[in-house]
mmCIF file of C-alpha atoms and ligand atoms in Angstrom:
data_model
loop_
_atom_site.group_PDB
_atom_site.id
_atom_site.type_symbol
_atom_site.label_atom_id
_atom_site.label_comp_id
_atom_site.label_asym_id
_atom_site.label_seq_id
_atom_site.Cartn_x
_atom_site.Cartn_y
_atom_site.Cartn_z
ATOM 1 C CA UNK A 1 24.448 31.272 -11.044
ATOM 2 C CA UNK A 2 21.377 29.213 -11.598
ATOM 3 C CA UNK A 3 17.829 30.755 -10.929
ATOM 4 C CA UNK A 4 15.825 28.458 -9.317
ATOM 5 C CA UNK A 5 11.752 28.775 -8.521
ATOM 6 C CA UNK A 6 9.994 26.786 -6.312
ATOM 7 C CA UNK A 7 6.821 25.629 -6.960
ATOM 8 C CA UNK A 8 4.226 24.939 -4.394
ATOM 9 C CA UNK A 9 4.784 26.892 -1.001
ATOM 10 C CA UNK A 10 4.348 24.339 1.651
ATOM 11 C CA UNK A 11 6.212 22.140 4.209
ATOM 12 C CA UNK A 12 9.084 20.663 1.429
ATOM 13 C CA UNK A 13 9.212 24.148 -0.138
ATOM 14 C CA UNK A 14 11.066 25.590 2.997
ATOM 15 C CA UNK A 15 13.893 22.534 3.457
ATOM 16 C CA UNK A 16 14.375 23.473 -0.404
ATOM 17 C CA UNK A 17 14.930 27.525 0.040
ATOM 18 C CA UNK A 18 16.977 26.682 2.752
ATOM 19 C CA UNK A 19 19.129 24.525 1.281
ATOM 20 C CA UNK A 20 19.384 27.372 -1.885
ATOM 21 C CA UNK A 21 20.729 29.862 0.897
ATOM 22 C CA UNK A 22 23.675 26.964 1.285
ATOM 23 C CA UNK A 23 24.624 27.163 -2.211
ATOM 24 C CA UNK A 24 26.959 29.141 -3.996
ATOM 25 C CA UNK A 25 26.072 28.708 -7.562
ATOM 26 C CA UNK A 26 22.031 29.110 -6.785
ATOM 27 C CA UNK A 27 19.797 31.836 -6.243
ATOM 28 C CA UNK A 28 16.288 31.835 -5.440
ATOM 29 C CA UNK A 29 14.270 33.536 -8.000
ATOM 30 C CA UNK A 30 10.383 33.331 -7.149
ATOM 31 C CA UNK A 31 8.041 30.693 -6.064
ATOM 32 C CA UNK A 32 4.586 29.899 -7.580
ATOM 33 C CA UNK A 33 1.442 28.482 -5.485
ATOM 34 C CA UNK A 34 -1.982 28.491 -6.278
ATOM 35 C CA UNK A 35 -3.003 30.514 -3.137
ATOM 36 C CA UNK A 36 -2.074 33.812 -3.332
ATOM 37 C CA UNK A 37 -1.450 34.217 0.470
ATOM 38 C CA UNK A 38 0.907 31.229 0.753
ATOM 39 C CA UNK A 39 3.204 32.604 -2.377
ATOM 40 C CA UNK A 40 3.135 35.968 -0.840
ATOM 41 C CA UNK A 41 3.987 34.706 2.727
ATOM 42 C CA UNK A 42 6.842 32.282 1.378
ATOM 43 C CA UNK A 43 8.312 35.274 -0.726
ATOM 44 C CA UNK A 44 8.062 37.565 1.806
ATOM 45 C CA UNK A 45 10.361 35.021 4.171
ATOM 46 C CA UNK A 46 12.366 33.891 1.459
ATOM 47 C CA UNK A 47 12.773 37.044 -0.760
ATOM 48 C CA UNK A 48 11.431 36.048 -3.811
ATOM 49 C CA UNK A 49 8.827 36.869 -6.345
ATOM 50 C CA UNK A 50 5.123 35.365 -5.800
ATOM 51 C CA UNK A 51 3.415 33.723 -8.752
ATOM 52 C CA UNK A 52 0.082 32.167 -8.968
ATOM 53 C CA UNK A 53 0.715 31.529 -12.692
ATOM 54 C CA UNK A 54 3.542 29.125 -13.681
ATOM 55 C CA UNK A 55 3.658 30.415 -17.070
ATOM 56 C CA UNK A 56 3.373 33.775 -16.126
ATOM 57 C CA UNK A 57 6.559 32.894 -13.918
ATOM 58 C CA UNK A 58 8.300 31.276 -16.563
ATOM 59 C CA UNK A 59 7.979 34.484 -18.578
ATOM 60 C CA UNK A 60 8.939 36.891 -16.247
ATOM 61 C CA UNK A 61 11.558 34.746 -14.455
ATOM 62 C CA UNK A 62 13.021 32.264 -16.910
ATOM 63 C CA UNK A 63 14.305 30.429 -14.725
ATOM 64 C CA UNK A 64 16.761 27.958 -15.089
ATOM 65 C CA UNK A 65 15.389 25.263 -12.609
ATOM 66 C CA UNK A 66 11.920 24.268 -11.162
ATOM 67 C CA UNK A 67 12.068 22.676 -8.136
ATOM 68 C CA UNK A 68 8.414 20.885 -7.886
ATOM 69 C CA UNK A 69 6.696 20.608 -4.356
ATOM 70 C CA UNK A 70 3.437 20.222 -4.984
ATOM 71 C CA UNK A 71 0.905 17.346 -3.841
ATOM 72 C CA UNK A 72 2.216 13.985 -5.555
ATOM 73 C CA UNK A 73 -0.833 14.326 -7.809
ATOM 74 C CA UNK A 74 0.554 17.394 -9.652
ATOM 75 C CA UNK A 75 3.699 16.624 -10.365
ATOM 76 C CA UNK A 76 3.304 15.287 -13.624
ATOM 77 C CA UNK A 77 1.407 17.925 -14.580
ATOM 78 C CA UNK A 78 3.840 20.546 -13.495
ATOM 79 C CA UNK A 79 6.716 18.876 -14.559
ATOM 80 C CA UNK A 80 5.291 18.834 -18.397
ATOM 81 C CA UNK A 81 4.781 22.466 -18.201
ATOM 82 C CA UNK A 82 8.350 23.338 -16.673
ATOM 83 C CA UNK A 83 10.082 20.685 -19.162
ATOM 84 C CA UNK A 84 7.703 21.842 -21.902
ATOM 85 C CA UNK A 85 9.641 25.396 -21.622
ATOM 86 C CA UNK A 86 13.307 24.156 -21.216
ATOM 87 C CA UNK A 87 13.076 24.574 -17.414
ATOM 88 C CA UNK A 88 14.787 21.717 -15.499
ATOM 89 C CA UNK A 89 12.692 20.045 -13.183
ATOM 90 C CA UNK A 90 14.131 18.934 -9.609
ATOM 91 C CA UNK A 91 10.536 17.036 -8.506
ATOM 92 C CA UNK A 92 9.744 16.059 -4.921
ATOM 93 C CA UNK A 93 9.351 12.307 -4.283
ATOM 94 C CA UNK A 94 7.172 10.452 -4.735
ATOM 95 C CA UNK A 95 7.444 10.568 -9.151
ATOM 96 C CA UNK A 96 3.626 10.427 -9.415
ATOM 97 C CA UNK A 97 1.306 8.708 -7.766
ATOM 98 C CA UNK A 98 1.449 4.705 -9.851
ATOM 99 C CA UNK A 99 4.139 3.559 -12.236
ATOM 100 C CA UNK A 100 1.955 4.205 -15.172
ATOM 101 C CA UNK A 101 1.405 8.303 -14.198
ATOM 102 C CA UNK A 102 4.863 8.611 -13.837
ATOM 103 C CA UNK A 103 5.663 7.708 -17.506
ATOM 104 C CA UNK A 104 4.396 11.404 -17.869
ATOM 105 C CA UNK A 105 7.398 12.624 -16.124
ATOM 106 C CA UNK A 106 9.617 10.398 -18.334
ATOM 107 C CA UNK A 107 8.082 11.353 -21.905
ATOM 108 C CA UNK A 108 8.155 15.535 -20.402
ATOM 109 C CA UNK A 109 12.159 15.307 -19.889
ATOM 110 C CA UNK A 110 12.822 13.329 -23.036
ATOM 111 C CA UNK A 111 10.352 15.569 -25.340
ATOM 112 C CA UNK A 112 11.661 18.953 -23.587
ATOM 113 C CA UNK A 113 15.555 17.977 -23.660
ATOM 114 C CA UNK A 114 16.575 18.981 -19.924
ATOM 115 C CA UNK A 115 17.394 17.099 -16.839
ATOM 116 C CA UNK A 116 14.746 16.103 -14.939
ATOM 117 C CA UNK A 117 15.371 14.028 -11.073
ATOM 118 C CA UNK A 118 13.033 13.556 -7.962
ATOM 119 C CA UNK A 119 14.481 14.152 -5.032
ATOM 120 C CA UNK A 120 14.733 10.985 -3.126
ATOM 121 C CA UNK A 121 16.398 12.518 -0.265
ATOM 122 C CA UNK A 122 17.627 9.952 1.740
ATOM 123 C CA UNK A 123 20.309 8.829 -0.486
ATOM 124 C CA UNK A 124 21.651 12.420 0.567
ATOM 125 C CA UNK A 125 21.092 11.925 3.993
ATOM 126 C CA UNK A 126 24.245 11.967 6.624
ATOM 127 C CA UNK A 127 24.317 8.043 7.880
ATOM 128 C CA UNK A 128 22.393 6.884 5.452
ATOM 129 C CA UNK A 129 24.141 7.882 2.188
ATOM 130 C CA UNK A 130 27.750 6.277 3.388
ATOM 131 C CA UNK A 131 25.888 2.818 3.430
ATOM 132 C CA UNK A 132 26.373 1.946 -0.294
ATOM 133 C CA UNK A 133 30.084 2.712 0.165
ATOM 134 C CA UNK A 134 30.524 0.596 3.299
ATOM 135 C CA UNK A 135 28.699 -2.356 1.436
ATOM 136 C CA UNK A 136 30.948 -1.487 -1.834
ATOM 137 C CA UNK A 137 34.395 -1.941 0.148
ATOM 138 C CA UNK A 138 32.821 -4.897 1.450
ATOM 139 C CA UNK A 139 32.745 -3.291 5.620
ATOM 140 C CA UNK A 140 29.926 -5.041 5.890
ATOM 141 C CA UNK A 141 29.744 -8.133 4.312
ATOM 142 C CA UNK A 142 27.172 -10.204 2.837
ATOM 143 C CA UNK A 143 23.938 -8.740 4.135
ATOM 144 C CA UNK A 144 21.756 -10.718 6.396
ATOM 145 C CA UNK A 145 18.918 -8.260 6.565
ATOM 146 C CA UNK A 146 17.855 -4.899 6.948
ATOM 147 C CA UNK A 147 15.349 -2.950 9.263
ATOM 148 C CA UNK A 148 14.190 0.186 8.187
ATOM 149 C CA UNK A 149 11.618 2.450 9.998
ATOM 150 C CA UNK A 150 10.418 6.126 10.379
ATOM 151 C CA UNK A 151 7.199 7.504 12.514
ATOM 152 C CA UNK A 152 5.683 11.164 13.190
ATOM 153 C CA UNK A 153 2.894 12.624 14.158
ATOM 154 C CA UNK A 154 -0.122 12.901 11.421
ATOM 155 C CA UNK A 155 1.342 15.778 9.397
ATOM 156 C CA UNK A 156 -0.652 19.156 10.090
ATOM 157 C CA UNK A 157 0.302 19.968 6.616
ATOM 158 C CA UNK A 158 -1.682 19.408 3.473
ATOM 159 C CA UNK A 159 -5.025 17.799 4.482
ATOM 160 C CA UNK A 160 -4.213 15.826 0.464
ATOM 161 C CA UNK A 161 -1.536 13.958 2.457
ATOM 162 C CA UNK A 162 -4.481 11.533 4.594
ATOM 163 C CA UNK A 163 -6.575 11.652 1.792
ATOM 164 C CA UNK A 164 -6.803 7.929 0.664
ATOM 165 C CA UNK A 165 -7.046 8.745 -3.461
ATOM 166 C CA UNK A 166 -4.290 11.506 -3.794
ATOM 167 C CA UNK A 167 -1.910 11.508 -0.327
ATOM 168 C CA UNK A 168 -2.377 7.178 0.286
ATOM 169 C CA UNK A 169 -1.440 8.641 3.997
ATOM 170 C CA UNK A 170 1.863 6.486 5.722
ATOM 171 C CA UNK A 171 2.151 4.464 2.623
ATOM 172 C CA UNK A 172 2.795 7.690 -0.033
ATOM 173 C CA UNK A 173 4.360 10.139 2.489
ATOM 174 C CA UNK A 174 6.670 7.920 4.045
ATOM 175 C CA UNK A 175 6.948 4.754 3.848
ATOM 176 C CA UNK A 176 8.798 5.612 -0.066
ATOM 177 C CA UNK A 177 11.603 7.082 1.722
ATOM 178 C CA UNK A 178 12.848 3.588 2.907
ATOM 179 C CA UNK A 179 11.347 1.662 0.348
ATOM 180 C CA UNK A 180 13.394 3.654 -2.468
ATOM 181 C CA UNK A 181 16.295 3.492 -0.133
ATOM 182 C CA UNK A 182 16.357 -0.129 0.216
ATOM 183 C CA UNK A 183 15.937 -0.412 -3.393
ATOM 184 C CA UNK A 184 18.925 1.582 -4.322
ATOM 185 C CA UNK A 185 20.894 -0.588 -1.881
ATOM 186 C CA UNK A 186 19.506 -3.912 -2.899
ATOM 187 C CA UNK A 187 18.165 -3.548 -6.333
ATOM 188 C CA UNK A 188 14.958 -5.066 -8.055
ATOM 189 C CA UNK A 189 11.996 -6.605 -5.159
ATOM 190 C CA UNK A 190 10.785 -9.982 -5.799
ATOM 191 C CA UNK A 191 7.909 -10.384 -3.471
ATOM 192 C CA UNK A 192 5.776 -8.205 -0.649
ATOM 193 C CA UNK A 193 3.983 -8.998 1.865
ATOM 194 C CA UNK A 194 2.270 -6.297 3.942
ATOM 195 C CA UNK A 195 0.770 -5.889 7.426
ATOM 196 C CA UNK A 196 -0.981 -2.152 7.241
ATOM 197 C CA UNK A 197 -3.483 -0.185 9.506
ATOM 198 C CA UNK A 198 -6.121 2.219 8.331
ATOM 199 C CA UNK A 199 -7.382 4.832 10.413
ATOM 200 C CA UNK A 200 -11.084 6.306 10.678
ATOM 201 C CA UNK A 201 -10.358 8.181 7.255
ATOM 202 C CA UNK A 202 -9.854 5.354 5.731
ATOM 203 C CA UNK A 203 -6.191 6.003 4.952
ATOM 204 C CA UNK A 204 -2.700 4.003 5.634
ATOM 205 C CA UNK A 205 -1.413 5.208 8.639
ATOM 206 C CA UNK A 206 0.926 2.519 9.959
ATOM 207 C CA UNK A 207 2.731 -0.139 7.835
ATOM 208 C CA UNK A 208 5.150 -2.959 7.651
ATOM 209 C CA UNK A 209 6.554 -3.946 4.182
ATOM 210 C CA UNK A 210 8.507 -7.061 4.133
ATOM 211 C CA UNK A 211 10.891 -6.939 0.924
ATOM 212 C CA UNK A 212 12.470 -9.826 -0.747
ATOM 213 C CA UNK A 213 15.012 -8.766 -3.289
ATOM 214 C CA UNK A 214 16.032 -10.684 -6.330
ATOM 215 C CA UNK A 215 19.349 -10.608 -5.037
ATOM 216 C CA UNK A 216 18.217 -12.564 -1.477
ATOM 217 C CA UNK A 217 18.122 -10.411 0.804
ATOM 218 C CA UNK A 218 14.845 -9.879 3.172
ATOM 219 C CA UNK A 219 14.324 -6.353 4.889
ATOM 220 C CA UNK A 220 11.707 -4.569 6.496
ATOM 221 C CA UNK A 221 10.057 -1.139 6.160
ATOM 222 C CA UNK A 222 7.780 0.260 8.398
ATOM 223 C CA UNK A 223 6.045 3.709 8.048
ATOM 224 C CA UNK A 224 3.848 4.747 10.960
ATOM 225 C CA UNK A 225 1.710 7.992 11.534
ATOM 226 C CA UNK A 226 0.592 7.022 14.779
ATOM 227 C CA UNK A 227 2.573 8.821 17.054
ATOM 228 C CA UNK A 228 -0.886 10.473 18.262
ATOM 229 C CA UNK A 229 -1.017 13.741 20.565
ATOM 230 C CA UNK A 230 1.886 13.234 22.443
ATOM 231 C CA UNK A 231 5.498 15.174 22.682
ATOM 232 C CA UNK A 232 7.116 11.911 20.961
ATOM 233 C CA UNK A 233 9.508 13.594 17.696
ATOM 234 C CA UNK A 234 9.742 12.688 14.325
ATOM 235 C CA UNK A 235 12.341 9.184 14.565
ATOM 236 C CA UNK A 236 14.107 7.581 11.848
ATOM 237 C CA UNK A 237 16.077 4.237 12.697
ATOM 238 C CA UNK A 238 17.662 1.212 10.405
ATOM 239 C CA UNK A 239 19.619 -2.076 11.517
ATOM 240 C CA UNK A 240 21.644 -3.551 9.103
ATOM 241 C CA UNK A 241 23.449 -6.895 9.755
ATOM 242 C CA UNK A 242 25.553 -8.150 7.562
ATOM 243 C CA UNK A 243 28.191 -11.338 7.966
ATOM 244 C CA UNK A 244 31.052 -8.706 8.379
ATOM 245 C CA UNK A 245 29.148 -6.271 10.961
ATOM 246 C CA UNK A 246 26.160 -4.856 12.450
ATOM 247 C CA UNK A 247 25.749 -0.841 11.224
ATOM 248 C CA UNK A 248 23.191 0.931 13.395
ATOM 249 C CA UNK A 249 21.666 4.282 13.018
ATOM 250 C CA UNK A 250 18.902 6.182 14.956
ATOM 251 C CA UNK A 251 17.406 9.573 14.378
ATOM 252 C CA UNK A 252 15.265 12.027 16.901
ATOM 253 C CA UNK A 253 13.930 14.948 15.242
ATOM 254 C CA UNK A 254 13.883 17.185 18.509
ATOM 255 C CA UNK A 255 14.027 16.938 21.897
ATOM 256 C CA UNK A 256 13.116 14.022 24.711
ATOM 257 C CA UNK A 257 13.095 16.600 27.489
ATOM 258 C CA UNK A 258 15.857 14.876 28.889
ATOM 259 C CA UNK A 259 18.434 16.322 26.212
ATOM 260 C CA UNK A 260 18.279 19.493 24.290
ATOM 261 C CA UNK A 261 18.285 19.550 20.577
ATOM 262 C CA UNK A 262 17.883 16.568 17.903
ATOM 263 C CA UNK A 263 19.739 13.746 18.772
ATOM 264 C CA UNK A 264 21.469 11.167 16.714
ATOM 265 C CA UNK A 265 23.386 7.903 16.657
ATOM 266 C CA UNK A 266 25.660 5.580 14.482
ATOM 267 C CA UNK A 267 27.484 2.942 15.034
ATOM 268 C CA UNK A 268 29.163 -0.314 13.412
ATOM 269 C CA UNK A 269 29.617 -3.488 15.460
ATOM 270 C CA UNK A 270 32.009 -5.440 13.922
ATOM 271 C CA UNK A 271 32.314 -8.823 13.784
ATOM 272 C CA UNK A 272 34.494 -9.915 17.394
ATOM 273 C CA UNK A 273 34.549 -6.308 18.203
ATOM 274 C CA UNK A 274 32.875 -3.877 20.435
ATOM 275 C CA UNK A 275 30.191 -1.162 19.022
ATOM 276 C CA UNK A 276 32.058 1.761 17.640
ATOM 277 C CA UNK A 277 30.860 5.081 17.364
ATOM 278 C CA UNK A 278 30.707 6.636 13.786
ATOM 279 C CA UNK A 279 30.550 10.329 13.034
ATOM 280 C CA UNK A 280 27.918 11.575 11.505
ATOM 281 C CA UNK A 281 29.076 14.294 8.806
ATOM 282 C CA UNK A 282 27.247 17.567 8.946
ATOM 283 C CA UNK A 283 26.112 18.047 5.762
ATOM 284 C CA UNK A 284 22.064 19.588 4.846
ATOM 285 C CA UNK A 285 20.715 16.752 2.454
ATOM 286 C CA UNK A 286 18.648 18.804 0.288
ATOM 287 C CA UNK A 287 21.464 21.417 -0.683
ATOM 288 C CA UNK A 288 23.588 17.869 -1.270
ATOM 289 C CA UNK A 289 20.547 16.960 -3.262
ATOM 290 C CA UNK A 290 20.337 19.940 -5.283
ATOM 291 C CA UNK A 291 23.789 20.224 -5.822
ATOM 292 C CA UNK A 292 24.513 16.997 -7.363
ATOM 293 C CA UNK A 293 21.663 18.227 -9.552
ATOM 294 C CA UNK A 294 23.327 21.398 -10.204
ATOM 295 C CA UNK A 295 26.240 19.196 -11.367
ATOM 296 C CA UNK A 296 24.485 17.199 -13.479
ATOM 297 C CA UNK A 297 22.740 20.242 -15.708
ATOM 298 C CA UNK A 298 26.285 21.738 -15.813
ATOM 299 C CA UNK A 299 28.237 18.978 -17.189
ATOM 300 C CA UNK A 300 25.507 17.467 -19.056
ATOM 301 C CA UNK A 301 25.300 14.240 -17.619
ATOM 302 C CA UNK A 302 21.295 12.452 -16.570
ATOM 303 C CA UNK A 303 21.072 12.158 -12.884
ATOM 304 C CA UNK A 304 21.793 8.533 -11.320
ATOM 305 C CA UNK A 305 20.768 8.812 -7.725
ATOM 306 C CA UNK A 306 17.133 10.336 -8.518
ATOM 307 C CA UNK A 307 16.826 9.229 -12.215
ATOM 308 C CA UNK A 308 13.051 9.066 -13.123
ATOM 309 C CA UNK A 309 14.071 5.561 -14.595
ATOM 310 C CA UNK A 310 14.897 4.195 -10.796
ATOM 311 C CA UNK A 311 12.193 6.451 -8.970
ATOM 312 C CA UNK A 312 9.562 4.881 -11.406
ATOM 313 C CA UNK A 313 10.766 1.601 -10.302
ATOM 314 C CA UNK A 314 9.924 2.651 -6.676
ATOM 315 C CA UNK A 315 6.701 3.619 -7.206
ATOM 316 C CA UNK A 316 5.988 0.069 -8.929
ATOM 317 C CA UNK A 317 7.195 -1.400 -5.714
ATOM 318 C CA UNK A 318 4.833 1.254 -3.946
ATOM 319 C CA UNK A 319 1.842 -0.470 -5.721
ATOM 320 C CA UNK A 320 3.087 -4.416 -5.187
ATOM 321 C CA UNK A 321 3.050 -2.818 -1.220
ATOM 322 C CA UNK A 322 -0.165 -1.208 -1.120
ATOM 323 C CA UNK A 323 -1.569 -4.601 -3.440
ATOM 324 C CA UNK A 324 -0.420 -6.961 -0.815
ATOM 325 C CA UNK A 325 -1.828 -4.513 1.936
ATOM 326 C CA UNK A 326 -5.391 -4.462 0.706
ATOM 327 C CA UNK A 327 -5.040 -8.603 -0.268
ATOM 328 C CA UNK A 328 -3.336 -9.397 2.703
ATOM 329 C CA UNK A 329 -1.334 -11.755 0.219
ATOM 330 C CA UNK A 330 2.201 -11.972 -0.651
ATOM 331 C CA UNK A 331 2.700 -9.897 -4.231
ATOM 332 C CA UNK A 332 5.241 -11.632 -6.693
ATOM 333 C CA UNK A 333 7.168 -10.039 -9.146
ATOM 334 C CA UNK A 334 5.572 -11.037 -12.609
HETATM 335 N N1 NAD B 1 11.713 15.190 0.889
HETATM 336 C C1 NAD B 1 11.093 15.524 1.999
HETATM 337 O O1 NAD B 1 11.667 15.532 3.083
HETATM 338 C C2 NAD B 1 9.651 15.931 1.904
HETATM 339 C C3 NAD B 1 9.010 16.469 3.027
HETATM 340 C C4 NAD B 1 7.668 16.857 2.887
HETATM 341 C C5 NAD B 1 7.030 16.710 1.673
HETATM 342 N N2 NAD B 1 7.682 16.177 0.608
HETATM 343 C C6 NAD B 1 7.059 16.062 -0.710
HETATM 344 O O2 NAD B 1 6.862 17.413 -1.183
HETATM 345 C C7 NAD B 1 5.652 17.498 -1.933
HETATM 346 C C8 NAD B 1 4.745 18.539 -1.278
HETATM 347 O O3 NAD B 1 4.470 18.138 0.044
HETATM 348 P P1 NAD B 1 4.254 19.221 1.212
HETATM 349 O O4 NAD B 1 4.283 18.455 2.474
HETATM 350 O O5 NAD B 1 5.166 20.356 1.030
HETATM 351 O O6 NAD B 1 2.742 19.641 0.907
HETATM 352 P P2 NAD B 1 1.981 20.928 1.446
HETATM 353 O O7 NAD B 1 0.550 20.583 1.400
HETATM 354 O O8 NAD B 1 2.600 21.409 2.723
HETATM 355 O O9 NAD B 1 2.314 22.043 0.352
HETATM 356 C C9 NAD B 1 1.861 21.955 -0.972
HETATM 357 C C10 NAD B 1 1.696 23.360 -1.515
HETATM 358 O O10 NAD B 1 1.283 23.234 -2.873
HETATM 359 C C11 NAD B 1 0.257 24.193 -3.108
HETATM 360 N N3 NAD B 1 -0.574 23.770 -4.219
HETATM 361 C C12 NAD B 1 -1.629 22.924 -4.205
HETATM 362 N N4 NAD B 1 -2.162 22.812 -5.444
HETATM 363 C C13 NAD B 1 -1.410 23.601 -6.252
HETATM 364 C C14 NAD B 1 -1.450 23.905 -7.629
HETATM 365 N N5 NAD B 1 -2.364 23.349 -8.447
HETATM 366 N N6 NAD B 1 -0.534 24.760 -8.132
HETATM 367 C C15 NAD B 1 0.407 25.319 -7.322
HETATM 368 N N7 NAD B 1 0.485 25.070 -6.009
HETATM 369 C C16 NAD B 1 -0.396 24.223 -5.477
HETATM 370 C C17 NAD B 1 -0.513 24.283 -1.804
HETATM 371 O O11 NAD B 1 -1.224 25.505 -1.704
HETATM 372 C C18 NAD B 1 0.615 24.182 -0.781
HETATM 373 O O12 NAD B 1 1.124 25.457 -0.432
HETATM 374 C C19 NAD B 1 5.079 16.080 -1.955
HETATM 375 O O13 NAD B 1 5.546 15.452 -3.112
HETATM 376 C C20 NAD B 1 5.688 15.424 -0.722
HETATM 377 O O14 NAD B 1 5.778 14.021 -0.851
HETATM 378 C C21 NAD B 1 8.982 15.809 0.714
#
């Protein structure tokens, strides 16, 4: 049984202790936040001990695993301290918050000897995390291009998030989720170009990230926060084409008012064929997340989908985004 703190008791920390409860081999041990009332509330929910003090946790816990969900600005930080006492780190996305800062990460796991991964999510995700089979057997075919997109409301969460030093708003939040996704799928980005909107904080909140990829392919990402004041749910949706078929896949977070409950859709349209549908499996991404992890510390083997090595990579292409935003010119890989 692995003993698992979480630390930093906000929005993420929840989809984490739920995702515990799914697990077998994990238990959740305490959680740590710097305000007092927030670790108390989220231990009282999730039956855990409160810290404010990570190495007073450490002491009194040991626990086996850290699970870091603290503003993108601290996890560095945090993630030396955990590593620094043998504690695996499973660290929210994004790494840090530029390619260099994230070298911190890299340098904690290798000096402390454990696993360390951040938890790039949508490679777990149901619809999403099938694709790199589908390409592998070939279902797809060359791809053409891809269209990747996700909006919500401004988070209510963590006023850090719209803070245009240490959240970088649409860009930061969201717009990684695709942009790591895309790079998983396609490998290493040759050039950006950007189209990006600021609003009255002076922070992202809607962009478009055209990717080239060494390998040819051309897709778009766009991240948007301005779903403003309205009853419109969080939505996820991609478009793949490739010269074999067409894969489709949209996401609503909760009701239209027309249906009840989240809705969802998949389908391949293959080439001279109709649109089939395709089942989405029922799986909860961040216990699949945390249980490949689990794996990974068990039978001693560094974490692919996650690896600091890749995430860093993502966070480079983060900056060649955000460069090409505030140029307005396309950004070329050196
Ligand atoms: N994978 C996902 O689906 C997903 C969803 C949301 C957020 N995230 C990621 O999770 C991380 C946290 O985001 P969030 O939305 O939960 O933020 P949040 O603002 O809701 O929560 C952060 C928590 O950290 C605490 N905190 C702040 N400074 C601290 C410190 N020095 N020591 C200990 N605790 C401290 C805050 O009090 C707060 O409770 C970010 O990396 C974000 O990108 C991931």
């Amino acid at each position: 049984m692995y003993r698992i703190a979480i630390v930093g008791a906000g929005a993420a920390a929840a989809l984490h202790a739920r995702a515990i409860q799914e697990l077998d081999n994990a238990m959740l041990c305490a959680v740590c936040d710097s305000l007092p009332e927030a670790a108390e509330r989220f231990a009282n929910t999730w039956s855990c001990a409160p810290y404010t003090s990570p190495d007073e946790l450490i002491r009194q816990e040991k626990p086996d695993v850290a699970i870091l969900s603290v503003p993108v600005f601290l996890h560095g930080e945090y993630a030396e301290r955990f590593a620094a006492s043998g504690v695996h780190v499973l660290c929210e996305k994004p790494i840090e918050m530029d390619a260099e800062r994230a070298l911190r990460l890299i340098r904690a796991r290798d000096e402390g000897g454990v696993k360390m991964m951040i938890g790039h999510v949508v490679r777990f995700w149901p619809g999403y995390a099938e694709i790199r089979d589908m390409m592998d057997r070939g279902e797809l075919g060359d791809i053409l291009s891809a269209v990747f997109s996700r909006a919500s409301q401004v988070p209510a969460r963590g006023g850090w998030i719209l803070d245009p030093e240490r959240g970088r708003g649409a860009i930061q939040d969201m717009l990684i989720h695709d942009t790591d996704f895309l790079h998983y799928l396609f490998g290493n980005v040759a050039s950006v170009y950007t189209l990006a909107a600021k609003d009255d904080t002076g922070c992202y909140d809607h962009v478009t990230a055209n990717l080239r990829f060494e390998n040819g392919t051309i897709a778009t990402a766009l991240a948007s926060f301005t779903l403003k004041d309205n009853a419109y749910p969080f939505t996820t949706r991609y478009r793949i084409c490739g010269t074999k078929a067409t894969l489709e896949y949209s996401y609503r977070a909760a009701v239209l008012d027309i249906q009840a409950g989240p809705q969802a859709e998949w389908f391949i349209c293959r080439k001279g064929g109709q649109p089939e549908p395709l089942k989405i499996p029922q799986r909860n991404a961040y216990a699949a997340q945390l249980s490949y992890f689990l794996d990974c510390i068990r039978e001693d083997r560094a974490p692919v989908l996650g690896s600091l090595e890749s995430a860093r990579e993502s966070i480079r292409i983060l900056d060649m985004i955000r460069a090409s935003a505030e140029s307005g010119e396309i950004v070329r890989e050196n």
